[in-house]
Amino acid sequence: MSDITVREKNKKISQAKRVTLIINGEQRNLEIGHLPHQVETTHTLLHTLRETLGLTGTKLTCDNGACGSCTVLMDGKAILSCMTLTVECGGKDITTIEGLKDRDTGALDPLQQSFIDHTAFQCGFCTPGIIMSAKALLNENSTPTEVQVKEALSGNFCRCISHYQVVRAVMAVSEGGA
Amino acid sequence: MNEPYRYIGKATQRNDAVGIVTGTVQYLNDVKFKNLLYAKVLRSPHPHALIKNIDKSKAENLKGVKAILTWENVPDWKGGTPGVTRILGRRLRFVGDVVALIAATSEEIAKEASSLIDVEYEILPAVFDEEEAVKPGAPQLYDEFPGNIVTPGFPIFGPKCLTAIAMGDMDKGFAEAEVIVEGTCGYANIPNPIPPEPPGAVALWEEPSRVTIWVSNQAPHVDRMTLSEIFGHEVEIFTHGHPVGGSFGTKIITWQVQAFATLLSRATGRPVKIIYTKEEHIAAFVLRPSSKMHARVGMKKDGTVTAVSGKWLVGTGHYSMTSQAQLAVGLGEVQIMTRCANWDLQTDIICTNRNASGSVRGFGGQELKCAFIPILSRAMAQLNLDPFEFIKKNYIKPGEGYFWRDGNWYIYRGIDYSEAMDKGAERFGWKEKWRGWLQPSAQKGSLRSGVGVGVHGNADIGEDTSEAYVRLSTEGTVTLITSLTEHGTGQRSNYVKMIGEVLQLPLERIFISASDSVIAPFDFGPVGSRGTYAIGSAAISAAEDAKRQLFQLAAPILGANVEDLETVDGLIFAKGKPEQCIPWIATGHDRTIMGYGRFDPDYTLANCMTTFVEVEVDTETGKVTLQNVVNATDVGQIIDPPGLEGQLNGCLGSSGIDSAIFEETIIDPTTGHILNANLIDYKWRTFSELPEIDNVVLETPISSHRFRAIGVGEVATSPGPSAILMAVSNAIGTWLHEYPVTPERVLAALNKVKSQEHAGGAL
Amino acid sequence: MRSFSHLNARTVSEAIAALVQFDGRARLNAGGTELFGALKDEFLPEYPEAVINIKSIKGLEYIKEEKGHLRIGALTKLSVLSESRLLRERYGALAEAAHAVAGPQIRNVATIGGNLCQDVRCCYYRYPRHIGGPINCARKGNGPCLAVNGDNRNHAIFAGRKCFAVCPSDTAVALALYDAQLVVVGPQGERQIAVRDFYTPIENLLQRTEIVREILIPAVTGTVTQSFSKFALRTPIDFAIVSVASLITLEDGICTDARIVLGAVAHNPHRALEAEEFLRGCRLDVEVSRQAGEFAIREAKPLSKNAFKIQIAKTLVSRAIFGQPAGFVLKGNFSETTSSTQMCSGKH
């Protein structure tokens, strides 16, 4: 083992020059560097989405992994973009709130429509994160129970207490067999 | 049966709904600015200190740093009530107080610069406890506030601003009492409403003296007024409001961040953005005031309160902006809840070396009731009175009166809320569940259930002024011009509904202006529960004014009297003759019809929220679980059912009911650091732990405006906390008098743990 | 975050080489949910020069049984552990513990290696730099432990020394129950460290040039019942106030072997040896479980504000041994047939 390690020692790994990922179905090839249009190694995916790519639907609230406002889908699963480095997203497929509309028709996702129909928001700031968490659940389980919906949203902060209307909105889509 | 309406009382889509669910609503931090600089704040490590020396040379040499401001190079602008707190001062009064402001080309550079500033401090003794702060020899925060007692009175409320309740004959009152109790109770956990969107501002200064500020707030005119007092009236101030990512009363005033951005823009000539981190939001913005009450209460067997005397101490932290206002409103509200002829309730607002208290939903009344109801409860218990019956008996009835915030006496002309209370009690099953004081409603193994009830109401539904313009375009569209921002209640959409109802126009043809203090008329904003009655009145009368002007133009064309005209869907016709109609445009395509509406304060109506709660306590672990909540109210007329439901469900969060269960700001008792300034350690309710909530809403027409409706949104949080304390006390059979009811406190009350803590109240 | 170099390691050896290259001034990153909190709040005296991504290492995400052991790759995500059929059937306490961590988004990326190596949650230690901090303390090698005279509601009730912060890892509690070993690799080669011994009052035993590669769990055999329960103010998000994992072997209603581990009460997962000893040979009933609870906390020495944790620990232990845990105890609700309900069935 130590022999291998010694050999590896001389073979220093170098920093990547660019990162390529898919965001809302579109391939993005981002340079890594210090210029304004580039991605710094320290940038979170949240920062890149909002500041570099202008996708401000994903919200910054706690920036510390505790509130779910910055939730996006990575390869279909809900993750926190504030605790994810953009440079570590190579090859990943990211979906943000902006990517839920039908790309061809512009029609809202049934989940989005259900949030409107149930007024499942008040101030609306945490809504994109909540919708993305719910979307991740529905991707895996199209007919969740109410308990499963609550569990899937248990990492999402909502201070207005729109929880009850949110659960109804998600269940309505679930029952619709979306 | 209320009048059948086309929109009022029906669920309609909020006009920002698509934007919210697609992420395209532009909150302040989503707006792009050219040439923008980013601000950061260097904060004090000490709770009380003087700056001896600041060396910013290293930070100034950092590439990208454009300005560093300290107390030495800013104007002598001061905020607070009274204005004694310098925006950047030499004296620092809490851990997190502002030492320096930095503007740089990126947030990271600004942050790095802040760590390169060397500051030498002279550390001063600090005081964190209100009762310690008023003792002789305690560290003094301000020369202007001897004994750390803040100057009483809130100037906007007038020279007679309520600072105490003094009336009747105390000796007579106590002599009439059949039981007298005396005790102290606090609501001193200073919970924080923590909306998701942090406080922030973007400012652009233009020489010689104009500043444009993009704000996240409730009413841009309030920002303009507040800042004008601070910057001086020679500074021209324009404010632009944005949708607010939650406020809960805290963003009525965000002068600190607005002033920071202004100063930095003034120093750099570029737009400067400051957005607080969540840590700053919790540790260095505003908390709920802390409240402690010592009172003596006389009561009769029938639940009549014969006398209340005592002192209410309000802790405001390192300065006060609105605490005097909260105190005045709280004193008014306690009279609405407690019919009593003899009062001697004195107050003090005390400053200490902790982060400031500020405006928060529940605005004084929640703080006072959370301390007062537990004291009243001890008297009720001695008389074996059902607290629900007590509340129903003592809540204000038409014809009774109260001193309101301006110190004037008002006669209440609203409705009797007894019916709503009864319906709520029925829905909750109060009669079945109430087994007497300190009696659990159910038990199973180590689990004990208990019930409690609380009440709150506010005559703020008609407070302050509102103005609105409604502009008709004769092609058949309407624009409401208002300075209001949307802060989550959906009220901007509700005004569209009200105007749609007045003008009988499809909602899709009614637009609403952007929010600003430049063109839009004055509005105090959606504070308290004034949105429906006060602001709604202005919007309705503006729409009516516009309609009248339209009819004056149409009457000659139709050969009819103005009074006989009606309009539906953009057509005008004489009543009963819809076939002889003309479209609005027949009055001319080349004109603007501008209706104006104004609402002046009316303190003779109050709302009411009664909240019933049931908790389950595990006596072996001290865990309190909220099982069931019933809110009961009467709103006159529901404007928007789902919007109302959201507001009422909001009773849990934003430092409402949960401030009795797990929400608290934890401060180190010796260093003054806020130890839970993050969203892991500050506890908030999650989707996994939702109690059942049932809202009982009656619609008894109330003499407010055309739709006979009043607002209740603000007060949803307020009755709950004291109800929880009552419920847990009943569940475990012993009195609790501190918030929140943590496992530690419950187990200590059950003698299952030796508690070293003796803070808080004693009854 | 302040700047750092960033490297993607493709192999364990590359990761070690990079750690060596930066002479300990680099941090490994797996899920990132703990590391970036620390780097954003800058509460530590040192800031890393480099962050080395180890998610790019292939083949460290697995759960497999072989040679009397269960092997779990260090990069296995908590969500995978909590949903693993194998774990739920045979290592239920671990599945429960993994599920009890934080919230769904965190569990989707957080790894078991990261969960075990995470830093403590002490509110003084983690006080953020940008609000007049950071705060020096014993754990930072600079001053006393501030919790002793401060707010210590979440601190240690057992074996406190120098630093009274508790081990925050839920999975460590379950792994200590199984006598699991961490397989750690460094420039000098590979070594094994028992999870129970991994945590000292000031730090964990991982050297700055080492990486956790695998967790090795001796096979759980025979008819045992196991449980993991976590007490916190809220089910999601929160770190434990107290947690308890138990493994009981029963023959004809008599306890022939018992293992009980308490979490969030000490710097390490705390084995309740006296309670275990007491239980051996006992027929389990309410009274026995109550006494076991008393044994479990006999050595506890609370600080000024955390004596309530003793009562909670006692309750959790006795409920783990006998009786239906009440509704408040944190339990995974992903399935009707969790390991904890297995524990409860068959004894009533």
Short mmCIF file of N, CA and C in Angstrom, two decimals, chain B residues 80-82 151-163 253 320-329 349 363 405-406 464 524:
data_model
loop_
_atom_site.label_atom_id
_atom_site.label_comp_id
_atom_site.label_asym_id
_atom_site.label_seq_id
_atom_site.Cartn_x
_atom_site.Cartn_y
_atom_site.Cartn_z
N GLY B 80 -33.56 55.38 15.93
CA GLY B 80 -34.11 54.97 17.21
C GLY B 80 -35.19 55.93 17.68
N THR B 81 -35.86 55.51 18.76
CA THR B 81 -36.91 56.34 19.37
C THR B 81 -36.56 56.53 20.84
N PRO B 82 -36.13 57.69 21.24
CA PRO B 82 -35.74 58.83 20.41
C PRO B 82 -34.44 58.52 19.66
N THR B 151 -36.69 56.49 27.04
CA THR B 151 -37.70 57.55 27.08
C THR B 151 -39.05 57.00 26.64
N PRO B 152 -40.08 57.15 27.46
CA PRO B 152 -41.38 56.59 27.08
C PRO B 152 -42.07 57.41 26.00
N GLY B 153 -43.05 56.78 25.37
CA GLY B 153 -43.87 57.48 24.37
C GLY B 153 -43.36 57.33 22.96
N PHE B 154 -44.32 57.20 22.04
CA PHE B 154 -43.98 57.03 20.62
C PHE B 154 -44.53 58.26 19.91
N PRO B 155 -43.65 59.14 19.42
CA PRO B 155 -44.11 60.44 18.91
C PRO B 155 -45.25 60.37 17.89
N ILE B 156 -45.21 59.38 16.99
CA ILE B 156 -46.26 59.30 15.97
C ILE B 156 -47.64 59.11 16.60
N PHE B 157 -47.67 58.53 17.79
CA PHE B 157 -48.96 58.28 18.45
C PHE B 157 -49.46 59.51 19.20
N GLY B 158 -48.73 60.60 19.14
CA GLY B 158 -49.21 61.85 19.72
C GLY B 158 -48.71 62.06 21.14
N PRO B 159 -48.98 63.24 21.66
CA PRO B 159 -48.42 63.62 22.96
C PRO B 159 -48.99 62.83 24.13
N LYS B 160 -50.17 62.24 23.93
CA LYS B 160 -50.77 61.47 25.03
C LYS B 160 -50.54 59.96 24.88
N CYS B 161 -49.58 59.60 24.03
CA CYS B 161 -49.29 58.17 23.76
C CYS B 161 -49.38 57.33 25.02
N LEU B 162 -50.07 56.22 24.90
CA LEU B 162 -50.32 55.38 26.06
C LEU B 162 -49.01 54.80 26.60
N THR B 163 -48.74 55.06 27.87
CA THR B 163 -47.55 54.48 28.52
C THR B 163 -47.93 53.75 29.79
N ILE B 253 -39.79 48.18 9.38
CA ILE B 253 -38.66 49.11 9.45
C ILE B 253 -37.37 48.32 9.32
N SER B 320 -34.20 51.06 21.06
CA SER B 320 -35.61 50.90 20.69
C SER B 320 -35.91 51.69 19.44
N MET B 321 -36.62 51.09 18.53
CA MET B 321 -37.17 51.84 17.41
C MET B 321 -38.69 51.92 17.59
N THR B 322 -39.30 50.75 17.89
CA THR B 322 -40.76 50.70 17.96
C THR B 322 -41.28 50.17 19.29
N SER B 323 -40.40 49.92 20.25
CA SER B 323 -40.88 49.29 21.50
C SER B 323 -41.93 50.14 22.19
N GLN B 324 -41.78 51.47 22.14
CA GLN B 324 -42.80 52.33 22.77
C GLN B 324 -44.15 52.14 22.09
N ALA B 325 -44.12 51.95 20.78
CA ALA B 325 -45.38 51.73 20.05
C ALA B 325 -45.98 50.39 20.44
N GLN B 326 -45.11 49.39 20.53
CA GLN B 326 -45.61 48.06 20.92
C GLN B 326 -46.22 48.09 22.31
N LEU B 327 -45.56 48.83 23.18
CA LEU B 327 -46.05 48.94 24.54
C LEU B 327 -47.43 49.61 24.55
N ALA B 328 -47.57 50.69 23.77
CA ALA B 328 -48.85 51.40 23.74
C ALA B 328 -49.96 50.51 23.19
N VAL B 329 -49.68 49.80 22.11
CA VAL B 329 -50.69 48.93 21.51
C VAL B 329 -51.00 47.77 22.45
N ILE B 349 -39.53 50.54 29.60
CA ILE B 349 -38.79 49.89 28.51
C ILE B 349 -37.31 49.97 28.87
N PHE B 363 -47.30 42.52 18.09
CA PHE B 363 -46.92 43.89 18.42
C PHE B 363 -47.30 44.36 19.83
N ARG B 405 -53.93 53.57 21.73
CA ARG B 405 -52.51 53.92 21.71
C ARG B 405 -52.24 55.42 21.83
N ASP B 406 -53.18 56.24 21.34
CA ASP B 406 -52.99 57.69 21.39
C ASP B 406 -53.41 58.28 22.73
N ASP B 464 -54.02 54.06 11.44
CA ASP B 464 -53.20 54.77 10.46
C ASP B 464 -53.94 55.04 9.15
N PHE B 524 -49.60 53.56 5.04
CA PHE B 524 -48.81 53.08 6.17
C PHE B 524 -48.44 51.61 6.01
#
